[in-house]
Amino acid sequence: YGQYQKPYLENHEPIYFNCSNTDANAILAITQQGQIGIDIEPIRPIEDRNEMLDQFASANERGWVGRSLKRFLVLWTGKEALIKCQGTGFL
């Protein structure tokens, strides 16, 4: 495990991987091209999404999301995938 607990393979040709799962689905990505991060979320009501946006989104991002659940999930999964790729977690 790396500094932020991201798993990796030691003593092997470079293989980078990441996975994500929900209650009913899972996804695994494997590459030799460099670090990778992925995330999936089910489309479901999220009651506290405005409070969540205040925690992780810029003002421009909050404006783009507006009241759209789909846009919220696009932003959330994109940011989650990015921090998983970087291996830092939420700092």
Tab-separated table of C-alpha atoms in Angstrom:
chain	number	residue	atom	x	y	z
A	1	TYR	CA	0.000	0.000	0.000
A	2	GLY	CA	1.149	3.517	-0.794
A	3	GLN	CA	1.329	6.448	1.609
A	4	TYR	CA	-2.450	6.985	1.469
A	5	GLN	CA	-3.298	3.255	1.471
A	6	LYS	CA	-3.745	2.907	-2.298
A	7	PRO	CA	-2.877	-0.720	-3.186
A	8	TYR	CA	-0.263	-1.551	-5.804
A	9	LEU	CA	1.676	-4.597	-7.036
A	10	GLU	CA	5.316	-4.885	-6.003
A	11	ASN	CA	8.058	-6.574	-8.012
A	12	HIS	CA	6.014	-6.736	-11.171
A	13	GLU	CA	5.880	-5.012	-14.523
A	14	PRO	CA	3.908	-1.806	-14.147
A	15	ILE	CA	0.241	-2.678	-13.781
A	16	TYR	CA	-2.121	-0.037	-12.490
A	17	PHE	CA	-5.621	-0.823	-11.331
A	18	ASN	CA	-8.620	0.591	-9.542
A	19	CYS	CA	-12.093	-0.652	-8.699
A	20	SER	CA	-15.422	0.600	-7.481
A	21	ASN	CA	-18.633	-1.094	-6.419
A	22	THR	CA	-22.211	-0.397	-5.439
A	23	ASP	CA	-24.800	-2.735	-3.989
A	24	ALA	CA	-25.494	-4.316	-7.383
A	25	ASN	CA	-22.559	-3.427	-9.657
A	26	ALA	CA	-18.796	-3.482	-9.728
A	27	ILE	CA	-16.158	-2.218	-12.132
A	28	LEU	CA	-12.438	-2.963	-12.412
A	29	ALA	CA	-9.986	-1.064	-14.601
A	30	ILE	CA	-6.483	-2.349	-15.361
A	31	THR	CA	-3.824	-0.607	-17.446
A	32	GLN	CA	-0.081	-0.431	-18.043
A	33	GLN	CA	-0.292	3.215	-19.148
A	34	GLY	CA	-0.211	4.896	-15.717
A	35	GLN	CA	-2.305	5.585	-12.646
A	36	ILE	CA	-6.062	5.141	-13.017
A	37	GLY	CA	-9.090	5.897	-10.882
A	38	ILE	CA	-12.736	4.962	-11.394
A	39	ASP	CA	-15.980	5.356	-9.495
A	40	ILE	CA	-19.582	4.299	-9.969
A	41	GLU	CA	-22.692	5.365	-8.091
A	42	PRO	CA	-26.279	4.232	-8.458
A	43	ILE	CA	-28.754	6.884	-9.557
A	44	ARG	CA	-30.763	7.432	-6.423
A	45	PRO	CA	-32.168	10.369	-4.450
A	46	ILE	CA	-29.534	12.140	-2.345
A	47	GLU	CA	-31.265	14.340	0.201
A	48	ASP	CA	-28.194	16.190	1.489
A	49	ARG	CA	-26.492	16.816	-1.848
A	50	ASN	CA	-26.434	20.615	-1.358
A	51	GLU	CA	-24.530	20.168	1.900
A	52	MET	CA	-22.234	17.686	0.160
A	53	LEU	CA	-21.600	20.157	-2.655
A	54	ASP	CA	-20.568	22.762	-0.095
A	55	GLN	CA	-17.885	20.328	1.092
A	56	PHE	CA	-16.280	19.386	-2.245
A	57	ALA	CA	-17.426	21.661	-5.079
A	58	SER	CA	-16.320	25.105	-6.204
A	59	ALA	CA	-18.859	27.894	-6.746
A	60	ASN	CA	-18.672	27.336	-10.521
A	61	GLU	CA	-19.241	23.599	-10.058
A	62	ARG	CA	-22.207	24.215	-7.747
A	63	GLY	CA	-23.670	26.548	-10.390
A	64	TRP	CA	-23.184	23.917	-13.105
A	65	VAL	CA	-24.867	21.230	-10.991
A	66	GLY	CA	-27.827	23.411	-10.008
A	67	ARG	CA	-30.694	21.124	-9.030
A	68	SER	CA	-29.701	18.297	-11.387
A	69	LEU	CA	-29.152	14.927	-9.719
A	70	LYS	CA	-27.445	13.640	-12.863
A	71	ARG	CA	-24.947	16.514	-12.878
A	72	PHE	CA	-24.322	16.048	-9.155
A	73	LEU	CA	-23.469	12.400	-9.735
A	74	VAL	CA	-21.238	13.231	-12.733
A	75	LEU	CA	-19.288	15.698	-10.584
A	76	TRP	CA	-19.154	13.388	-7.557
A	77	THR	CA	-17.961	10.322	-9.462
A	78	GLY	CA	-15.465	12.386	-11.463
A	79	LYS	CA	-13.897	13.837	-8.334
A	80	GLU	CA	-13.927	10.482	-6.577
A	81	ALA	CA	-12.185	8.875	-9.561
A	82	LEU	CA	-9.576	11.647	-9.587
A	83	ILE	CA	-8.631	11.267	-5.927
A	84	LYS	CA	-8.558	7.503	-6.338
A	85	CYS	CA	-6.211	7.941	-9.308
A	86	GLN	CA	-3.975	10.234	-7.272
A	87	GLY	CA	-4.142	7.825	-4.352
A	88	THR	CA	-4.586	10.606	-1.800
A	89	GLY	CA	-8.142	10.138	-0.592
A	90	PHE	CA	-10.021	13.165	0.669
A	91	LEU	CA	-7.411	15.439	2.188
